[in-house]
Amino acid sequence: MFLKVQLPWNVVIAAENLQPQGLMLQRAIIIRLLSDFAVKKATKDLGYFLAVTTLDKIGEGKVRQHTGDVLFPIVFNAITFKIFKGEILEGVVHKVLKHGVFMRCGPIENVYLSHLKMPDYRYVPGENPCFMNDKLSKIGKDVTVRFSVIGTKWMEADREFQALVSLEGDYLGPVSTPDI
């Protein structure tokens, strides 16, 4: 789910990048905010950082004694993406294993669908392995699948989420297949 959040942040501008003109200073603050924002990637509470939408407030700069850099407290709005238990989402399969498939859903790379959570689907080995049911509905590489989220896990070391998902429910399963 996409969330709109308002965040306080501290931006440090190197002394050599400071310009007396107001617009150049604001530009330097925005550029530094965007680069810091991109490096942050995600947090457990807010999910993945996607975009800065508005810069609401730039506080008074404080000079750091030893470096001469200036720290500006700012407040801005941003869009984040966080996956929640019970949510219905779509993902694209990128890896097929005997015991399930891994999908990508937005910025989340590790969305796992176990073969135990795919009712009526069975594994079909071969050069292009997939899962198929009696109606010839196929879940394989590059197929878009609609699923329900069973649970999520925050991986602090990698600063990313993992999710366990299911096809148990109405209108869940493959929604498109790759062009052949």
Coordinates of C-alpha atoms in Angstrom, one line a residue:
M1 CA 0.0 0.0 0.0
F2 CA 1.2 3.5 -0.7
L3 CA 1.5 5.8 2.2
K4 CA 1.8 9.6 2.3
V5 CA 4.1 10.6 5.2
Q6 CA 5.5 13.8 6.6
L7 CA 9.1 13.5 7.8
P8 CA 11.6 15.6 9.7
W9 CA 15.1 15.2 8.3
N10 CA 18.5 16.8 8.8
V11 CA 20.4 17.9 5.7
V12 CA 24.1 18.7 5.8
I13 CA 25.5 21.1 3.2
A14 CA 29.3 21.3 2.7
A15 CA 30.7 24.7 3.3
E16 CA 32.0 24.9 -0.3
N17 CA 28.5 24.3 -1.7
L18 CA 26.9 27.3 0.2
Q19 CA 25.9 30.2 -2.0
P20 CA 24.6 33.5 -0.6
Q21 CA 21.6 33.5 -3.1
G22 CA 18.5 32.0 -1.5
L23 CA 17.5 29.9 -4.6
M24 CA 20.9 28.3 -4.9
L25 CA 20.8 27.3 -1.2
Q26 CA 17.4 25.8 -1.6
R27 CA 18.5 23.9 -4.7
A28 CA 21.5 22.5 -2.7
I29 CA 19.3 21.4 0.1
I30 CA 16.9 19.7 -2.2
I31 CA 19.7 17.9 -4.1
R32 CA 21.2 16.7 -0.9
L33 CA 17.8 15.6 0.5
L34 CA 17.1 13.6 -2.7
S35 CA 20.5 11.8 -2.5
D36 CA 20.1 11.1 1.2
F37 CA 16.5 9.9 0.6
A38 CA 17.6 7.4 -2.1
V39 CA 20.4 5.9 0.1
K40 CA 18.0 5.3 3.0
K41 CA 16.0 2.8 0.9
A42 CA 13.4 1.7 3.6
T43 CA 12.5 1.6 7.2
K44 CA 10.5 -1.0 9.2
D45 CA 7.7 1.4 10.1
L46 CA 7.3 3.3 6.8
G47 CA 8.3 0.8 4.2
Y48 CA 10.2 1.7 1.0
F49 CA 10.9 5.3 0.2
L50 CA 9.7 6.1 -3.3
A51 CA 9.4 9.8 -3.8
V52 CA 9.7 13.2 -2.2
T53 CA 6.6 15.2 -3.0
T54 CA 7.0 18.5 -1.3
L55 CA 9.6 20.4 0.8
D56 CA 7.5 22.0 3.5
K57 CA 10.0 23.8 5.8
I58 CA 13.7 24.6 5.9
G59 CA 14.8 25.5 9.4
E60 CA 17.7 27.7 10.4
G61 CA 21.1 26.3 9.5
K62 CA 23.5 25.4 12.3
V63 CA 27.3 25.6 11.5
R64 CA 29.2 22.5 12.6
Q65 CA 32.3 23.6 14.5
H66 CA 35.0 21.4 13.2
T67 CA 34.0 21.1 9.5
G68 CA 32.2 24.3 8.8
D69 CA 29.4 22.4 7.2
V70 CA 25.9 23.6 7.8
L71 CA 23.1 21.4 9.1
F72 CA 19.5 22.4 8.1
P73 CA 16.5 20.8 9.9
I74 CA 13.8 20.3 7.2
V75 CA 10.3 18.9 7.0
F76 CA 9.0 17.3 3.8
N77 CA 6.3 15.0 2.4
A78 CA 7.0 11.7 0.7
I79 CA 5.4 8.6 -0.7
T80 CA 6.3 5.2 0.7
F81 CA 5.3 1.7 -0.1
K82 CA 4.7 -0.9 2.6
I83 CA 3.1 -4.3 2.3
F84 CA 0.5 -5.4 4.9
K85 CA -0.9 -8.7 6.0
G86 CA -4.3 -9.4 4.3
E87 CA -3.6 -7.1 1.4
I88 CA -4.4 -8.2 -2.2
L89 CA -1.5 -7.3 -4.6
E90 CA 0.1 -8.4 -7.8
G91 CA 3.6 -9.5 -8.5
V92 CA 5.7 -10.8 -11.4
V93 CA 7.4 -14.2 -11.0
H94 CA 11.2 -14.1 -11.4
K95 CA 12.3 -17.5 -10.1
V96 CA 10.5 -20.9 -10.2
L97 CA 11.6 -23.6 -7.7
K98 CA 10.2 -27.0 -7.0
H99 CA 8.7 -25.8 -3.7
G100 CA 7.3 -22.5 -4.9
V101 CA 8.0 -19.2 -6.7
F102 CA 9.6 -15.9 -6.0
M103 CA 8.0 -12.7 -7.2
R104 CA 8.7 -9.0 -7.3
C105 CA 6.0 -6.6 -6.1
G106 CA 6.9 -3.0 -6.5
P107 CA 10.3 -2.5 -4.7
I108 CA 10.0 -5.8 -2.9
E109 CA 12.2 -8.5 -4.5
N110 CA 11.4 -11.4 -2.2
V111 CA 7.7 -12.3 -2.3
Y112 CA 7.5 -16.1 -1.8
L113 CA 4.5 -18.2 -2.9
S114 CA 4.9 -21.8 -1.5
H115 CA 3.5 -24.7 -3.5
L116 CA 1.5 -25.5 -0.3
K117 CA -0.4 -22.1 -0.8
M118 CA -1.3 -22.8 -4.4
P119 CA -4.4 -25.0 -4.2
D120 CA -4.8 -27.4 -7.3
Y121 CA -1.4 -26.4 -8.8
R122 CA 1.4 -28.9 -9.3
Y123 CA 5.0 -28.5 -10.3
V124 CA 5.9 -29.2 -13.9
P125 CA 9.7 -29.7 -14.3
G126 CA 11.6 -29.0 -17.5
E127 CA 13.6 -26.3 -19.4
N128 CA 11.0 -23.7 -18.3
P129 CA 9.6 -25.1 -15.0
C130 CA 6.2 -23.9 -13.9
F131 CA 3.2 -24.7 -11.8
M132 CA 0.0 -25.7 -13.6
N133 CA -3.5 -26.7 -12.6
D134 CA -6.1 -28.9 -14.3
K135 CA -7.6 -26.0 -16.2
L136 CA -4.1 -25.4 -17.7
S137 CA -3.7 -22.2 -15.8
K138 CA 0.1 -21.6 -15.6
I139 CA 2.4 -19.9 -13.1
G140 CA 5.9 -19.5 -14.5
K141 CA 8.7 -17.0 -15.1
D142 CA 7.4 -13.5 -16.1
V143 CA 3.8 -14.3 -15.2
T144 CA 1.8 -11.7 -13.2
V145 CA 0.1 -13.3 -10.2
R146 CA -2.6 -11.8 -7.9
F147 CA -2.1 -12.9 -4.3
S148 CA -3.1 -12.4 -0.7
V149 CA -0.3 -11.4 1.8
I150 CA -0.1 -13.9 4.7
G151 CA 2.8 -12.3 6.5
T152 CA 5.8 -9.9 6.2
K153 CA 9.3 -9.8 7.7
W154 CA 11.7 -6.8 8.0
M155 CA 15.3 -7.7 7.3
E156 CA 17.3 -5.0 9.1
A157 CA 20.7 -6.0 7.6
D158 CA 19.4 -5.7 4.0
R159 CA 17.0 -2.9 4.8
E160 CA 14.2 -4.7 2.9
F161 CA 11.0 -6.6 3.4
Q162 CA 10.2 -10.2 2.6
A163 CA 6.7 -11.5 2.2
L164 CA 4.9 -14.8 2.3
V165 CA 1.8 -15.0 0.1
S166 CA -1.1 -17.3 -0.8
L167 CA -3.5 -18.0 -3.7
E168 CA -6.2 -19.3 -1.3
G169 CA -9.2 -17.0 -1.9
D170 CA -11.4 -15.7 -4.7
Y171 CA -10.0 -14.2 -7.8
L172 CA -6.4 -15.0 -6.9
G173 CA -3.9 -16.5 -9.3
P174 CA -2.3 -15.7 -12.7
V175 CA -3.7 -12.6 -14.3
S176 CA -1.4 -12.4 -17.4
T177 CA 1.2 -14.5 -19.2
P178 CA 4.3 -13.2 -21.0
D179 CA 4.0 -12.6 -24.8
I180 CA 5.5 -15.5 -26.6

